Tab-separated table of C-alpha atoms in Angstrom:
chain	number	residue	atom	x	y	z
A	97	MET	CA	-13.507	-42.004	-83.771
A	98	THR	CA	-16.061	-41.528	-86.553
A	99	VAL	CA	-15.434	-42.305	-90.205
A	100	GLU	CA	-15.441	-38.572	-90.951
A	101	ASN	CA	-12.740	-37.890	-88.363
A	102	SER	CA	-10.562	-40.909	-89.149
A	103	PRO	CA	-7.121	-40.466	-90.719
A	104	PRO	CA	-7.140	-40.933	-94.500
A	105	GLY	CA	-7.130	-44.603	-95.461
A	106	SER	CA	-7.623	-45.868	-91.893
A	107	VAL	CA	-11.217	-47.056	-92.342
A	108	ARG	CA	-11.705	-50.183	-94.435
A	109	PRO	CA	-14.480	-49.723	-97.013
A	110	ARG	CA	-16.679	-52.391	-98.562
A	111	GLY	CA	-18.350	-53.144	-101.870
A	112	ARG	CA	-17.886	-50.598	-104.620
A	113	THR	CA	-15.875	-48.347	-102.336
A	114	GLU	CA	-13.490	-51.242	-101.711
A	115	ARG	CA	-13.062	-51.716	-105.455
A	116	VAL	CA	-12.169	-48.035	-105.745
A	117	ARG	CA	-9.677	-48.409	-102.901
A	118	GLN	CA	-8.007	-51.378	-104.581
A	119	ALA	CA	-7.796	-49.508	-107.888
A	120	VAL	CA	-6.236	-46.492	-106.170
A	121	VAL	CA	-3.735	-48.666	-104.281
A	122	ALA	CA	-2.688	-50.392	-107.519
A	123	ALA	CA	-2.428	-47.058	-109.342
A	124	THR	CA	-0.377	-45.478	-106.558
A	125	HIS	CA	2.045	-48.398	-106.587
A	126	ALA	CA	2.351	-48.273	-110.385
A	127	GLN	CA	2.821	-44.503	-110.517
A	128	PHE	CA	5.431	-44.578	-107.757
A	129	ARG	CA	7.293	-47.339	-109.564
A	130	ALA	CA	7.174	-45.451	-112.878
A	131	HIS	CA	7.867	-41.901	-111.719
A	132	GLY	CA	9.157	-41.951	-108.127
A	133	TYR	CA	7.812	-40.003	-105.190
A	134	PRO	CA	8.708	-36.457	-106.333
A	135	SER	CA	6.513	-36.868	-109.425
A	136	LEU	CA	3.681	-38.741	-107.709
A	137	THR	CA	0.482	-36.679	-107.764
A	138	VAL	CA	-3.136	-37.234	-106.808
A	139	GLU	CA	-4.125	-36.317	-110.356
A	140	ARG	CA	-1.908	-38.987	-111.902
A	141	VAL	CA	-3.155	-41.623	-109.487
A	142	ALA	CA	-6.788	-40.710	-110.046
A	143	GLU	CA	-6.385	-40.875	-113.821
A	144	ALA	CA	-4.575	-44.222	-113.670
A	145	ALA	CA	-7.201	-45.657	-111.299
A	146	GLY	CA	-10.082	-44.380	-113.402
A	147	VAL	CA	-11.681	-42.416	-110.555
A	148	ALA	CA	-12.448	-38.761	-109.966
A	149	LYS	CA	-9.607	-36.832	-108.375
A	150	SER	CA	-12.122	-35.381	-105.904
A	151	THR	CA	-12.707	-38.922	-104.640
A	152	VAL	CA	-8.998	-39.410	-104.049
A	153	TYR	CA	-8.603	-36.030	-102.353
A	154	ARG	CA	-11.630	-36.660	-100.129
A	155	ARG	CA	-10.488	-40.056	-98.930
A	156	TRP	CA	-6.669	-39.830	-98.957
A	157	ARG	CA	-6.073	-36.068	-98.992
A	158	ASP	CA	-2.621	-36.106	-100.616
A	159	THR	CA	0.207	-38.314	-101.869
A	160	ALA	CA	1.359	-39.093	-98.328
A	161	GLY	CA	-2.100	-40.474	-97.562
A	162	LEU	CA	-1.921	-42.583	-100.703
A	163	LEU	CA	1.460	-44.033	-99.763
A	164	LEU	CA	0.239	-44.805	-96.263
A	165	GLU	CA	-2.676	-46.748	-97.751
A	166	VAL	CA	-0.238	-48.723	-99.902
A	167	LEU	CA	1.894	-49.376	-96.826
A	168	ARG	CA	-1.102	-50.722	-94.904
A	169	GLU	CA	-2.123	-52.915	-97.827
A	170	MET	CA	1.404	-54.183	-98.355
A	171	SER	CA	1.998	-54.985	-94.689
A	172	GLY	CA	-1.349	-56.680	-94.174
A	173	ALA	CA	-1.136	-58.807	-97.305
A	174	GLN	CA	2.570	-59.629	-97.411
A	175	ILE	CA	3.519	-59.843	-93.721
A	176	PRO	CA	1.026	-62.379	-92.339
A	177	LEU	CA	0.825	-62.763	-88.569
A	178	VAL	CA	0.937	-66.545	-88.199
A	179	ASP	CA	0.132	-68.872	-85.300
A	180	THR	CA	2.335	-71.963	-85.576
A	181	GLY	CA	1.977	-72.970	-81.933
A	182	SER	CA	5.530	-71.836	-81.143
A	183	VAL	CA	6.566	-68.280	-80.326
A	184	ASP	CA	10.042	-68.984	-81.737
A	185	GLU	CA	8.665	-69.958	-85.117
A	186	ASP	CA	5.986	-67.237	-85.149
A	187	LEU	CA	8.607	-64.544	-84.612
A	188	ARG	CA	11.097	-66.105	-87.000
A	189	GLN	CA	8.485	-66.062	-89.756
A	190	LEU	CA	7.542	-62.479	-88.891
A	191	ALA	CA	11.171	-61.357	-89.159
A	192	VAL	CA	11.683	-63.175	-92.456
A	193	SER	CA	8.523	-61.580	-93.886
A	194	ILE	CA	9.621	-58.103	-92.796
A	195	VAL	CA	12.950	-58.558	-94.551
A	196	ARG	CA	11.361	-59.956	-97.695
A	197	VAL	CA	8.819	-57.146	-98.031
A	198	TYR	CA	10.685	-54.032	-96.917
A	199	SER	CA	14.004	-54.857	-98.556
A	200	ASP	CA	12.227	-55.183	-101.896
A	201	SER	CA	13.548	-52.683	-104.450
A	202	GLU	CA	10.066	-51.197	-104.904
A	203	ASN	CA	8.666	-51.375	-101.385
A	204	GLY	CA	11.714	-50.017	-99.567
A	205	PRO	CA	11.716	-46.629	-101.331
A	206	MET	CA	8.021	-46.182	-100.483
A	207	VAL	CA	8.737	-46.603	-96.793
A	208	LEU	CA	11.657	-44.192	-97.039
A	209	ALA	CA	9.425	-41.649	-98.780
A	210	MET	CA	6.907	-41.862	-95.941
A	211	ILE	CA	9.645	-41.437	-93.330
A	212	ALA	CA	10.989	-38.414	-95.205
A	213	GLU	CA	7.523	-36.837	-95.270
A	214	ALA	CA	7.086	-37.493	-91.560
A	215	VAL	CA	10.237	-35.503	-90.770
A	216	HIS	CA	8.632	-32.201	-91.764
A	217	ASP	CA	4.883	-32.950	-91.694
A	218	PRO	CA	3.455	-33.572	-88.191
A	219	ARG	CA	0.242	-35.025	-89.616
A	220	VAL	CA	2.136	-37.644	-91.597
A	221	ALA	CA	4.306	-38.356	-88.554
A	222	ASP	CA	1.200	-38.959	-86.435
A	223	GLU	CA	-0.347	-41.266	-89.029
A	224	LEU	CA	2.865	-43.208	-89.545
A	225	ARG	CA	3.274	-43.558	-85.777
A	226	ALA	CA	-0.291	-44.877	-85.512
A	227	PHE	CA	0.395	-47.350	-88.318
A	228	TRP	CA	3.467	-48.809	-86.589
A	229	ARG	CA	1.699	-48.839	-83.229
A	230	ASP	CA	-1.176	-50.880	-84.646
A	231	ARG	CA	1.163	-53.266	-86.481
A	232	ASN	CA	3.267	-53.802	-83.364
A	233	GLU	CA	0.203	-54.419	-81.208
A	234	ASN	CA	-1.143	-56.988	-83.646
A	235	ALA	CA	2.216	-58.721	-84.076
A	236	ALA	CA	2.596	-58.831	-80.280
A	237	ASP	CA	-0.260	-61.352	-80.113
A	238	ALA	CA	2.348	-64.010	-80.952
A	239	VAL	CA	4.283	-63.014	-77.836
A	240	ARG	CA	1.132	-63.007	-75.707
A	241	ARG	CA	0.371	-66.538	-76.852
A	242	GLY	CA	3.936	-67.526	-75.965
A	243	ILE	CA	3.502	-66.098	-72.478
A	244	ARG	CA	0.276	-68.036	-71.986
A	245	ARG	CA	2.018	-71.241	-73.084
A	246	GLY	CA	4.863	-70.617	-70.646
A	247	GLU	CA	7.453	-70.084	-73.390
A	248	LEU	CA	8.303	-66.599	-72.096
A	249	PRO	CA	8.300	-64.986	-68.635
A	250	ALA	CA	4.911	-63.784	-67.468
A	251	ASP	CA	6.063	-60.164	-67.104
A	252	THR	CA	7.423	-59.902	-70.669
A	253	ASP	CA	6.383	-56.750	-72.527
A	254	PRO	CA	4.912	-58.170	-75.783
A	255	VAL	CA	5.242	-55.000	-77.833
A	256	ASP	CA	8.827	-54.448	-76.716
A	257	VAL	CA	9.718	-57.910	-78.019
A	258	ILE	CA	8.388	-56.917	-81.449
A	259	ARG	CA	10.282	-53.619	-81.366
A	260	THR	CA	13.482	-55.440	-80.411
A	261	LEU	CA	13.011	-57.935	-83.227
A	262	ALA	CA	12.309	-55.305	-85.880
A	263	ALA	CA	14.806	-52.606	-84.890
A	264	PRO	CA	17.998	-54.169	-86.329
A	265	LEU	CA	16.159	-55.116	-89.509
A	266	TYR	CA	14.813	-51.630	-90.178
A	267	TYR	CA	18.174	-50.117	-89.244
A	268	ARG	CA	19.925	-52.158	-91.914
A	269	MET	CA	17.234	-51.720	-94.553
A	270	LEU	CA	16.300	-48.066	-94.071
A	271	VAL	CA	19.287	-46.373	-92.412
A	272	THR	CA	22.553	-48.052	-93.403
A	273	HIS	CA	21.148	-49.829	-96.498
A	274	GLU	CA	23.094	-52.969	-95.672
A	275	PRO	CA	21.989	-56.240	-97.240
A	276	VAL	CA	19.633	-58.397	-95.220
A	277	ASP	CA	18.577	-61.992	-95.689
A	278	GLU	CA	16.776	-64.836	-93.950
A	279	THR	CA	19.810	-65.580	-91.766
A	280	ILE	CA	19.873	-62.038	-90.401
A	281	ALA	CA	16.093	-62.108	-89.900
A	282	THR	CA	16.319	-65.369	-87.967
A	283	ARG	CA	19.120	-63.948	-85.832
A	284	ALA	CA	17.050	-60.846	-85.016
A	285	ALA	CA	14.108	-62.972	-83.886
A	286	ALA	CA	16.383	-65.197	-81.782
A	287	ALA	CA	18.023	-62.164	-80.155
A	288	ALA	CA	14.654	-60.659	-79.223
A	289	LEU	CA	13.510	-63.944	-77.720
A	290	ALA	CA	16.767	-64.370	-75.812
A	291	ALA	CA	16.402	-60.882	-74.355
A	292	ALA	CA	12.826	-61.625	-73.330
A	293	ARG	CA	13.767	-64.923	-71.695
A	294	ALA	CA	16.592	-63.203	-69.825
A	295	GLY	CA	14.102	-60.702	-68.368
A	296	ALA	CA	15.499	-57.719	-70.284
A	297	LEU	CA	12.160	-56.944	-71.901
A	298	ASP	CA	9.807	-56.994	-68.935
A	299	THR	CA	6.942	-54.556	-68.391
A	300	ALA	CA	8.901	-52.701	-65.701
A	301	GLY	CA	11.575	-51.687	-68.185
């Protein structure tokens, strides 16, 4: 995939372009916090970031593209994928980070806004699906390391372990809006690991 054909915000820039990206991300976050998604516009973000609106349109296309860029930035910076030497601890820390970031009073509504857009916009749905696919694949490296160390069965599906860990957390945070905390996060990680060790999450499933 070339840079020209890449989804908005999916190619990481460098130098001055990176400074523009950071300014736009900060402005998008601030404008969302101040006005909410219905009033978020490319023009407002461009003005707040101090860049031409044509630059924002060219790179991010619309407000959904802007929110997806914020989501990528937020996930990459605030949900680190650690290597502690133990799959149990790696996944526990992942679950705790997910809860901390996505249950935040500012971050949660952004994710919900993206999900709402994806319901009626196939392009947004495709980009959001690609975002979660990439995040799950990267997070699954912790499971792959655990398999190599003999902590999990050899035929465990790494990505399915991550899905199983995250599903109850996102359900509480984004669907039922129930409170979540570190205890619930730790329980979700333990349940996913127990399922994997029992053979319920193998590649044949």
